[in-house]
Amino acid sequence: MWRKLFVLVLAHGFALGSLLAQHSYTPADVEDGGRLFRTNCTNCHGPNGDAIPTIDLGRGRFRQVYSDTDLVRIIRNGIPGTPMPANNFDEFRATTIVAYLRSMAADEARPGALAGDATRGKALFAGKGECFTCHRVKGTGSRSGPDLTEIGAMRRGTELERAMLDPDAEVLAGNRAFRAVATDGTEIIGTLLNQDAFSVQLLDSKDRLRYLQKSDLREQGYVAKSPMPAYRDKFNAQELADVVSYLSNLKGLDLP
Ligand code: HEC
Ligand code: HEC
């Protein structure tokens, strides 16, 4: 009861942050907001939220002063007459995005973050990390993992770091490995390209297109764990920062 009252007072007392103060958010809610942001916003606003001139979503720099309530409204209704689209989110989901945007600034300002060296990172990527055994960058490497040519335009540094430290934490739907076991016990793991009632089409780890009849399979389904190894013990903090710096600079094919 007292807590509720306190929250109400808070909500009325401050425009900024009031909406966030009315709910309680678990870190998981903020992560959900991050996922929604990555799938619905980064293609225009960039992974750091600063790709559109004069707007910096992660640092709370907008063209006008907005309260959290305003932001939720903008996220849900869009801005008519501009490319900013309406989104079909309920209020809670829209609020988790705002909570995520607020958390971005705190993330950036992490004390003790090491500066990485992209050139060293590139060498670690090809050498010690053996990243090319699964990933492709600008036409070189394997297709068994996602192509990283544009990864710097899609992910923030902290996300790239997390992808290496804890690959199971978040596997994007399109990146999930699919595993099929034939009736004779042969196992095929790959990326699911397509499936219908009778067949599954996979791109296997050797980049071969596999067309499998479901009647020949004993088991089939997504693999919950990432096939990517964790680099927690393989790279030290400096090496990790170097690889993150290299990845952050991958923003598509270099134009001649
Ligand atoms: C199709 C591209 C596109 C997508 C997708 C998109 N936005 Fe926008 N957004 C824009 C543009 C362009 C503007 C600037 C509109 C204007 O001219 O006022 C904008 C404006 C905004 C503003 C107001 C900023 C200000 O300073 O006035 C916020 C907040 C915002 N977007 C958040 C989001 C969030 C959060 C998402 C994902 C749920 C998202 N946008 C998805 C293109 C997009
Ligand atoms: C054994 C194969 C394998 C190796 C080796 C590997 N990865 Fe991965 N990686 C994957 C797969 C599969 C995924 C997609 C599933 C996931 O997100 O974990 C992935 C995902 C990623 C992602 C997230 C991509 C996204 O779209 O969010 C990054 C970043 C990444 N890897 C970087 C690296 C780096 C850097 C190295 C080397 C230090 C490396 N990987 C080594 C298989 C591998």
mmCIF file of C-alpha atoms and ligand atoms in Angstrom, residues 124-125 129-135 144-148 151 154-155 159-160 163-164 167-168 170-172 175-177 226-229 231 235 243 247, ligand 2:
data_model
loop_
_atom_site.group_PDB
_atom_site.id
_atom_site.type_symbol
_atom_site.label_atom_id
_atom_site.label_comp_id
_atom_site.label_asym_id
_atom_site.label_seq_id
_atom_site.Cartn_x
_atom_site.Cartn_y
_atom_site.Cartn_z
ATOM 1 C CA LEU A 124 42.625 -12.678 -33.749
ATOM 2 C CA PHE A 125 39.458 -13.283 -35.756
ATOM 3 C CA GLY A 129 39.704 -17.295 -32.659
ATOM 4 C CA GLU A 130 39.272 -19.456 -35.773
ATOM 5 C CA CYS A 131 36.119 -17.484 -36.475
ATOM 6 C CA PHE A 132 36.308 -18.112 -40.245
ATOM 7 C CA THR A 133 35.627 -21.825 -39.665
ATOM 8 C CA CYS A 134 32.000 -20.808 -39.131
ATOM 9 C CA HIS A 135 31.617 -17.175 -40.189
ATOM 10 C CA SER A 144 27.690 -22.409 -41.276
ATOM 11 C CA GLY A 145 27.322 -19.415 -38.924
ATOM 12 C CA PRO A 146 25.856 -16.004 -39.735
ATOM 13 C CA ASP A 147 27.644 -13.725 -42.209
ATOM 14 C CA LEU A 148 29.288 -10.965 -40.157
ATOM 15 C CA ILE A 151 27.444 -7.015 -38.012
ATOM 16 C CA MET A 154 23.399 -4.223 -36.532
ATOM 17 C CA ARG A 155 24.880 -4.812 -33.074
ATOM 18 C CA GLU A 159 26.084 -7.152 -27.641
ATOM 19 C CA LEU A 160 29.059 -8.336 -29.692
ATOM 20 C CA ALA A 163 27.783 -12.975 -28.252
ATOM 21 C CA MET A 164 31.372 -14.121 -27.657
ATOM 22 C CA PRO A 167 26.697 -17.487 -27.171
ATOM 23 C CA ASP A 168 23.646 -19.265 -25.737
ATOM 24 C CA GLU A 170 20.506 -14.886 -27.262
ATOM 25 C CA VAL A 171 20.284 -16.784 -30.487
ATOM 26 C CA LEU A 172 18.349 -14.894 -33.142
ATOM 27 C CA ASN A 175 20.493 -17.999 -36.617
ATOM 28 C CA ARG A 176 19.166 -21.051 -34.826
ATOM 29 C CA ALA A 177 20.700 -24.329 -35.880
ATOM 30 C CA SER A 226 24.427 -22.239 -29.952
ATOM 31 C CA PRO A 227 27.055 -24.239 -31.860
ATOM 32 C CA MET A 228 29.415 -21.332 -31.230
ATOM 33 C CA PRO A 229 31.983 -21.940 -28.477
ATOM 34 C CA TYR A 231 35.407 -17.355 -25.745
ATOM 35 C CA PHE A 235 40.479 -14.594 -25.076
ATOM 36 C CA VAL A 243 37.785 -8.429 -31.627
ATOM 37 C CA LEU A 247 33.471 -6.408 -35.517
HETATM 38 C C1 HEC B 2 31.743 -23.558 -34.399
HETATM 39 C C2 HEC B 2 31.238 -22.463 -35.170
HETATM 40 C C3 HEC B 2 31.515 -21.046 -34.703
HETATM 41 C C4 HEC B 2 32.710 -20.451 -34.362
HETATM 42 C C5 HEC B 2 34.095 -21.090 -34.298
HETATM 43 C C6 HEC B 2 32.419 -19.064 -34.084
HETATM 44 N N1 HEC B 2 31.075 -18.827 -34.229
HETATM 45 FE FE1 HEC B 2 30.134 -17.071 -33.939
HETATM 46 N N2 HEC B 2 28.344 -17.962 -34.252
HETATM 47 C C7 HEC B 2 28.165 -19.264 -34.712
HETATM 48 C C8 HEC B 2 26.753 -19.510 -34.912
HETATM 49 C C9 HEC B 2 26.135 -20.814 -35.417
HETATM 50 C C10 HEC B 2 26.075 -18.332 -34.555
HETATM 51 C C11 HEC B 2 24.567 -18.095 -34.581
HETATM 52 C C12 HEC B 2 23.932 -18.613 -33.334
HETATM 53 C C13 HEC B 2 24.244 -17.723 -32.177
HETATM 54 O O1 HEC B 2 23.846 -16.548 -32.197
HETATM 55 O O2 HEC B 2 24.927 -18.180 -31.246
HETATM 56 C C14 HEC B 2 27.112 -17.377 -34.142
HETATM 57 C C15 HEC B 2 26.865 -16.076 -33.742
HETATM 58 C C16 HEC B 2 27.829 -15.097 -33.627
HETATM 59 C C17 HEC B 2 27.564 -13.711 -33.400
HETATM 60 C C18 HEC B 2 26.172 -13.082 -33.254
HETATM 61 C C19 HEC B 2 25.631 -12.804 -34.630
HETATM 62 C C20 HEC B 2 24.343 -12.029 -34.581
HETATM 63 O O3 HEC B 2 23.723 -11.878 -35.662
HETATM 64 O O4 HEC B 2 23.937 -11.566 -33.517
HETATM 65 C C21 HEC B 2 28.769 -13.075 -33.369
HETATM 66 C C22 HEC B 2 29.015 -11.579 -33.166
HETATM 67 C C23 HEC B 2 29.785 -14.065 -33.543
HETATM 68 N N3 HEC B 2 29.174 -15.287 -33.698
HETATM 69 C C24 HEC B 2 31.144 -13.809 -33.565
HETATM 70 C C25 HEC B 2 32.121 -14.797 -33.590
HETATM 71 C C26 HEC B 2 33.540 -14.540 -33.443
HETATM 72 C C27 HEC B 2 34.147 -13.153 -33.302
HETATM 73 C C28 HEC B 2 34.160 -15.746 -33.461
HETATM 74 C C29 HEC B 2 35.620 -16.027 -33.286
HETATM 75 C C30 HEC B 2 36.256 -15.393 -32.130
HETATM 76 C C31 HEC B 2 33.124 -16.754 -33.641
HETATM 77 N N4 HEC B 2 31.923 -16.150 -33.715
HETATM 78 C C32 HEC B 2 33.372 -18.118 -33.737
HETATM 79 C C33 HEC B 2 29.157 -20.188 -34.919
HETATM 80 C C34 HEC B 2 30.487 -20.003 -34.624
#
